[in-house]
Amino acid sequence: MDLRIFTEPQQGATYDTLLAVAKATEDLGFDAFFRSDHYLHMGSGDGLPGPTDAWITLAGLARETRRIRLGTLMTAATFRLPGVLAIQVAQVDQMSGGRVELGLGAGWFEQEHKAYGIPFPQERFARLEEQLAIVTGLWEAKTGETFSHHGTHYDLTDSPALPKPAQAKIPVLIGGHGAARTPRLTAQYADEFNMPFSSAEDTERQFGRVRAAAERAGRKADELTYSNALVVCVGKDDQEVARRADAIGREVDELKANGLAGSPAEVVEKIGRYAEAGSQRIYLQILDLDDLDHLELISSQVQSQLS
């Protein structure tokens, strides 16, 4: 079971804070540092000092880390034109020496679009499908050849399809709860399917849909990586768990029901349930980015038991 660190910087974080978390992620032996792609905080709090851009952040981290994978859960297709996104991600992949992964989703948070003047179209899923075709098509086009796409929402003519990523293939992640379209797009374009914030039972059902869609598309279901994203709150004892839950404005019982919370032994046991459901990788949603001791505890007493 791979453990990856997943952050939500729109809730309030500077680049320096994210750099500290990314360096701890690397030093403590975690597999990857991922971040959300949002421009407005959610829920209580003021979001100060304000949002950071996902791909600008990852470009900086690409030069300041050496081992960990870097990526997004999920880049919003509404934020960027697909040709520009392909250039951005390929450049960050070059800057990192080939350590980037792209999670791409349709975009859903209408209020952040209104706040920053970003169009929020109704047909977002159809746009996502075209974006996946364009981004992957640009990367896959051979050097010296051009790429064209004439779709409903995007039109590219004789693109040089440059730059190319450092990796032969940047892994693409798709996620979500959709019963039909999401598995179909995953089977067509993705290397990994991510089930966000769901029970082990719902995870197993959705993984089954994705596996079936992969087989229908002529792929082996095991070609895909299957993962979860779950909030995490671990403590050496009940008091430490309660303190960490309070710091992120959550209740312990709710966190235990909907995430990975409790003692290291409790968390290891629950991770085992997701492994039985078919999960191979978990993105640990870290909501208190100043609590690096939390990462150290997870590394030493949870990750060590899963290796």
Coordinates of C-alpha atoms in Angstrom, one line a residue:
M1 CA 0.0 0.0 0.0
D2 CA 1.5 3.3 -1.1
L3 CA 0.8 6.3 1.1
R4 CA 0.8 9.8 -0.5
I5 CA 0.4 13.2 1.2
F6 CA -2.5 15.3 -0.2
T7 CA -3.0 18.9 0.8
E8 CA -5.8 21.5 0.4
P9 CA -3.9 24.8 0.2
Q10 CA -7.0 26.9 -0.6
Q11 CA -7.9 26.6 3.0
G12 CA -4.9 28.8 3.8
A13 CA -1.2 28.1 3.1
T14 CA 1.8 29.9 1.7
Y15 CA 4.2 28.4 -0.8
D16 CA 6.8 28.2 2.1
T17 CA 4.3 26.1 4.1
L18 CA 3.7 23.8 1.2
L19 CA 7.5 23.5 0.7
A20 CA 7.9 22.5 4.3
V21 CA 5.3 19.8 3.9
A22 CA 6.7 18.5 0.6
K23 CA 10.2 18.3 2.1
A24 CA 8.8 16.4 5.1
T25 CA 6.9 14.1 2.7
E26 CA 10.2 13.3 1.0
D27 CA 12.3 13.0 4.2
L28 CA 9.8 10.7 5.9
G29 CA 9.6 8.2 3.0
F30 CA 6.2 8.9 1.6
D31 CA 5.6 8.3 -2.1
A32 CA 4.3 11.6 -3.3
F33 CA 3.1 15.1 -2.6
F34 CA -0.2 16.1 -4.2
R35 CA -2.4 19.2 -3.9
S36 CA -5.9 20.3 -4.7
D37 CA -6.5 22.8 -7.5
H38 CA -8.9 25.4 -6.0
Y39 CA -8.9 29.2 -5.8
L40 CA -11.4 29.7 -2.9
H41 CA -11.5 28.2 0.6
M42 CA -14.4 26.1 1.7
G43 CA -16.3 26.0 4.9
S44 CA -15.3 28.1 7.9
G45 CA -12.1 30.1 8.1
D46 CA -10.9 33.0 6.0
G47 CA -8.4 31.1 3.7
L48 CA -5.7 33.6 4.5
P49 CA -3.2 34.4 3.0
G50 CA -5.2 33.4 -0.1
P51 CA -4.9 30.8 -2.8
T52 CA -1.8 29.4 -4.5
D53 CA -1.9 28.1 -8.0
A54 CA -1.4 24.4 -8.3
W55 CA 1.0 24.2 -11.2
I56 CA 3.0 27.2 -10.2
T57 CA 3.4 25.5 -6.8
L58 CA 4.4 22.2 -8.3
A59 CA 6.9 23.9 -10.6
G60 CA 8.6 25.3 -7.5
L61 CA 8.5 22.0 -5.7
A62 CA 9.9 20.3 -8.8
R63 CA 13.2 22.2 -8.3
E64 CA 13.3 21.8 -4.5
T65 CA 12.6 18.1 -4.2
R66 CA 14.4 15.1 -5.6
R67 CA 12.5 11.9 -5.2
I68 CA 8.8 12.2 -4.5
R69 CA 6.1 12.2 -7.2
L70 CA 4.2 15.5 -7.6
G71 CA 0.6 16.0 -8.8
T72 CA -2.9 17.2 -8.5
L73 CA -6.2 15.9 -7.2
M74 CA -7.7 17.2 -9.3
T75 CA -6.8 19.9 -11.8
A76 CA -10.1 21.6 -12.9
A77 CA -10.6 21.4 -16.6
T78 CA -12.5 24.7 -16.4
F79 CA -9.3 26.6 -15.2
R80 CA -7.1 26.1 -18.2
L81 CA -7.3 25.6 -22.0
P82 CA -6.1 22.1 -22.8
G83 CA -3.3 23.1 -25.0
V84 CA -1.9 25.4 -22.3
L85 CA -2.4 22.8 -19.7
A86 CA -0.4 20.2 -21.8
I87 CA 2.5 22.7 -22.0
Q88 CA 2.4 23.6 -18.3
V89 CA 2.4 20.0 -17.1
A90 CA 5.0 18.9 -19.6
Q91 CA 7.3 21.7 -18.5
V92 CA 6.9 20.9 -14.8
D93 CA 7.6 17.3 -15.6
Q94 CA 10.9 18.4 -17.3
M95 CA 11.7 20.6 -14.3
S96 CA 11.2 17.6 -11.9
G97 CA 13.2 15.1 -14.0
G98 CA 10.0 13.1 -14.8
R99 CA 8.1 12.9 -11.5
V100 CA 4.8 14.5 -12.4
E101 CA 1.3 13.1 -12.5
L102 CA -1.9 14.8 -13.7
G103 CA -5.2 14.4 -12.0
L104 CA -7.8 16.0 -14.2
G105 CA -11.5 16.6 -13.3
A106 CA -14.4 18.5 -14.7
G107 CA -14.5 21.3 -12.1
W108 CA -17.4 21.6 -9.7
F109 CA -17.1 24.6 -7.3
E110 CA -19.1 27.3 -9.0
Q111 CA -18.5 30.0 -6.4
E112 CA -14.7 30.0 -7.0
H113 CA -15.3 30.5 -10.7
K114 CA -17.5 33.5 -9.9
A115 CA -15.0 34.9 -7.5
Y116 CA -12.2 35.0 -10.0
G117 CA -14.1 35.5 -13.3
I118 CA -13.6 32.0 -14.6
P119 CA -16.4 30.8 -16.9
F120 CA -18.4 27.9 -15.4
P121 CA -20.0 26.1 -18.4
Q122 CA -22.9 23.7 -18.0
E123 CA -21.4 21.0 -20.2
R124 CA -18.4 20.4 -18.1
F125 CA -18.1 16.7 -18.5
A126 CA -18.1 16.9 -22.3
R127 CA -15.3 19.5 -22.0
L128 CA -13.4 17.2 -19.7
E129 CA -13.6 14.4 -22.3
E130 CA -12.2 16.7 -25.0
Q131 CA -9.5 18.0 -22.7
L132 CA -8.3 14.4 -22.0
A133 CA -8.2 13.7 -25.7
I134 CA -6.2 16.8 -26.4
V135 CA -3.7 16.7 -23.5
T136 CA -2.9 13.1 -24.0
G137 CA -2.9 13.5 -27.8
L138 CA -0.4 16.4 -27.7
W139 CA 2.0 14.4 -25.5
E140 CA 1.7 11.2 -27.6
A141 CA 2.2 12.9 -31.0
K142 CA 5.7 12.1 -32.3
T143 CA 8.2 14.9 -32.4
G144 CA 8.2 16.5 -35.9
E145 CA 4.5 15.6 -36.4
T146 CA 1.6 17.9 -35.8
F147 CA -1.6 17.4 -33.8
S148 CA -5.1 18.6 -34.7
H149 CA -8.4 18.2 -32.8
H150 CA -11.7 19.6 -34.2
G151 CA -14.3 19.1 -31.4
T152 CA -17.4 20.7 -30.1
H153 CA -15.6 22.8 -27.5
Y154 CA -12.0 23.0 -28.6
D155 CA -10.3 23.4 -32.0
L156 CA -6.6 22.8 -32.5
T157 CA -5.0 22.9 -36.0
D158 CA -1.5 21.7 -36.8
S159 CA -0.1 22.1 -33.3
P160 CA 3.6 21.2 -33.1
A161 CA 2.6 19.3 -29.9
L162 CA 5.6 20.7 -27.9
P163 CA 7.1 20.6 -25.4
K164 CA 7.3 16.9 -24.6
P165 CA 7.4 15.6 -21.0
A166 CA 10.5 14.0 -19.5
Q167 CA 8.5 10.8 -19.0
A168 CA 7.5 8.7 -21.9
K169 CA 4.0 8.8 -20.4
I170 CA 2.8 11.1 -17.7
P171 CA 0.4 9.2 -15.5
V172 CA -3.2 10.5 -15.8
L173 CA -5.6 10.2 -12.8
I174 CA -9.4 10.3 -13.1
G175 CA -11.7 10.0 -10.1
G176 CA -15.2 10.3 -8.9
H177 CA -18.4 8.6 -8.0
G178 CA -20.2 8.5 -11.4
A179 CA -21.5 5.1 -12.3
A180 CA -21.1 5.2 -16.1
R181 CA -19.3 8.1 -17.7
T182 CA -16.5 8.3 -15.1
P183 CA -15.5 4.6 -15.5
R184 CA -15.7 4.9 -19.3
L185 CA -13.4 7.9 -19.4
T186 CA -11.0 6.2 -16.9
A187 CA -10.9 3.1 -19.1
Q188 CA -10.1 5.3 -22.2
Y189 CA -7.6 7.7 -20.8
A190 CA -6.4 7.0 -17.3
D191 CA -3.6 5.2 -15.6
E192 CA -5.1 5.5 -12.2
F193 CA -8.6 5.7 -10.8
N194 CA -9.1 7.5 -7.5
M195 CA -12.2 7.1 -5.3
P196 CA -12.5 10.2 -3.1
F197 CA -13.8 10.2 0.5
S198 CA -15.9 7.1 0.4
S199 CA -16.4 4.0 2.4
A200 CA -14.6 0.7 1.7
E201 CA -18.0 -0.7 0.5
D202 CA -18.6 2.1 -2.0
T203 CA -15.0 1.9 -3.1
E204 CA -15.3 -1.8 -3.9
R205 CA -18.4 -1.2 -5.9
Q206 CA -16.9 1.7 -7.9
F207 CA -13.7 -0.2 -8.5
G208 CA -15.8 -3.0 -9.9
R209 CA -17.4 -0.6 -12.4
V210 CA -14.0 0.8 -13.5
R211 CA -12.6 -2.7 -13.9
A212 CA -15.6 -3.8 -16.0
A213 CA -15.3 -0.6 -18.2
A214 CA -11.6 -1.3 -18.7
E215 CA -12.3 -4.8 -19.9
R216 CA -15.0 -3.5 -22.3
A217 CA -12.5 -1.1 -23.7
G218 CA -10.0 -3.9 -24.4
R219 CA -7.7 -3.2 -21.5
K220 CA -6.7 -5.5 -18.7
A221 CA -8.3 -4.2 -15.5
D222 CA -5.0 -4.7 -13.6
E223 CA -3.3 -2.2 -15.9
L224 CA -4.9 0.5 -13.8
T225 CA -3.9 1.6 -10.3
Y226 CA -6.8 1.9 -7.9
S227 CA -6.6 4.4 -5.1
N228 CA -8.5 6.3 -2.4
A229 CA -8.4 9.8 -1.0
L230 CA -9.2 10.0 2.8
V231 CA -8.9 12.5 5.5
V232 CA -6.4 11.4 8.2
C233 CA -6.1 12.2 11.9
V234 CA -3.8 10.0 13.9
G235 CA -2.6 10.3 17.5
K236 CA -0.5 8.4 20.0
D237 CA -3.5 8.4 22.4
D238 CA -7.1 9.6 22.5
Q239 CA -6.1 13.1 23.7
E240 CA -3.8 13.6 20.8
V241 CA -6.4 12.4 18.3
A242 CA -8.9 14.8 19.9
R243 CA -6.5 17.7 19.8
R244 CA -5.7 17.1 16.1
A245 CA -9.4 16.8 15.3
D246 CA -10.2 20.0 17.0
A247 CA -7.4 21.8 15.1
I248 CA -9.1 21.0 11.8
G249 CA -12.7 21.7 13.1
R250 CA -13.8 18.1 13.0
E251 CA -15.3 15.6 15.5
V252 CA -13.4 12.4 16.3
D253 CA -16.4 10.1 15.8
E254 CA -17.1 11.6 12.4
L255 CA -13.5 11.3 11.3
K256 CA -13.4 7.7 12.4
A257 CA -16.6 7.0 10.4
N258 CA -15.6 8.8 7.2
G259 CA -11.8 8.8 7.2
L260 CA -8.7 7.4 8.8
A261 CA -8.7 8.4 12.4
G262 CA -7.6 7.1 15.8
S263 CA -4.5 5.4 17.0
P264 CA -1.9 4.0 14.6
A265 CA -3.3 0.5 15.1
E266 CA -6.8 1.7 14.3
V267 CA -5.7 3.4 11.2
V268 CA -3.6 0.4 10.0
E269 CA -6.7 -1.8 10.5
K270 CA -8.9 0.5 8.5
I271 CA -6.4 0.8 5.7
G272 CA -6.6 -3.0 5.6
R273 CA -10.3 -2.8 4.8
Y274 CA -9.6 -0.5 1.8
A275 CA -6.8 -2.9 0.7
E276 CA -9.4 -5.7 0.8
A277 CA -11.7 -3.6 -1.4
G278 CA -8.9 -3.3 -4.0
S279 CA -7.2 -0.1 -3.1
Q280 CA -3.4 0.0 -3.8
R281 CA -2.7 3.6 -2.8
I282 CA -4.1 6.1 -0.4
Y283 CA -3.9 9.9 -0.6
L284 CA -3.8 11.1 3.0
Q285 CA -5.7 14.4 3.2
I286 CA -3.6 16.6 5.6
L287 CA -5.6 19.6 6.8
D288 CA -3.3 21.0 9.4
L289 CA -0.2 21.8 7.4
D290 CA 1.7 23.2 10.3
D291 CA 1.6 19.9 12.2
L292 CA 4.6 18.2 10.8
D293 CA 4.8 15.9 13.9
H294 CA 1.6 14.3 12.5
L295 CA 3.4 13.3 9.3
E296 CA 6.3 11.9 11.4
L297 CA 3.9 9.8 13.5
I298 CA 2.1 8.4 10.4
S299 CA 5.5 7.6 8.8
S300 CA 6.9 5.9 11.9
Q301 CA 3.9 4.0 13.2
V302 CA 1.5 3.6 10.2
Q303 CA 3.5 3.5 7.0
S304 CA 6.1 1.3 8.7
Q305 CA 3.5 -1.4 9.3
L306 CA 2.3 -1.3 5.7
S307 CA 5.8 -1.6 4.0

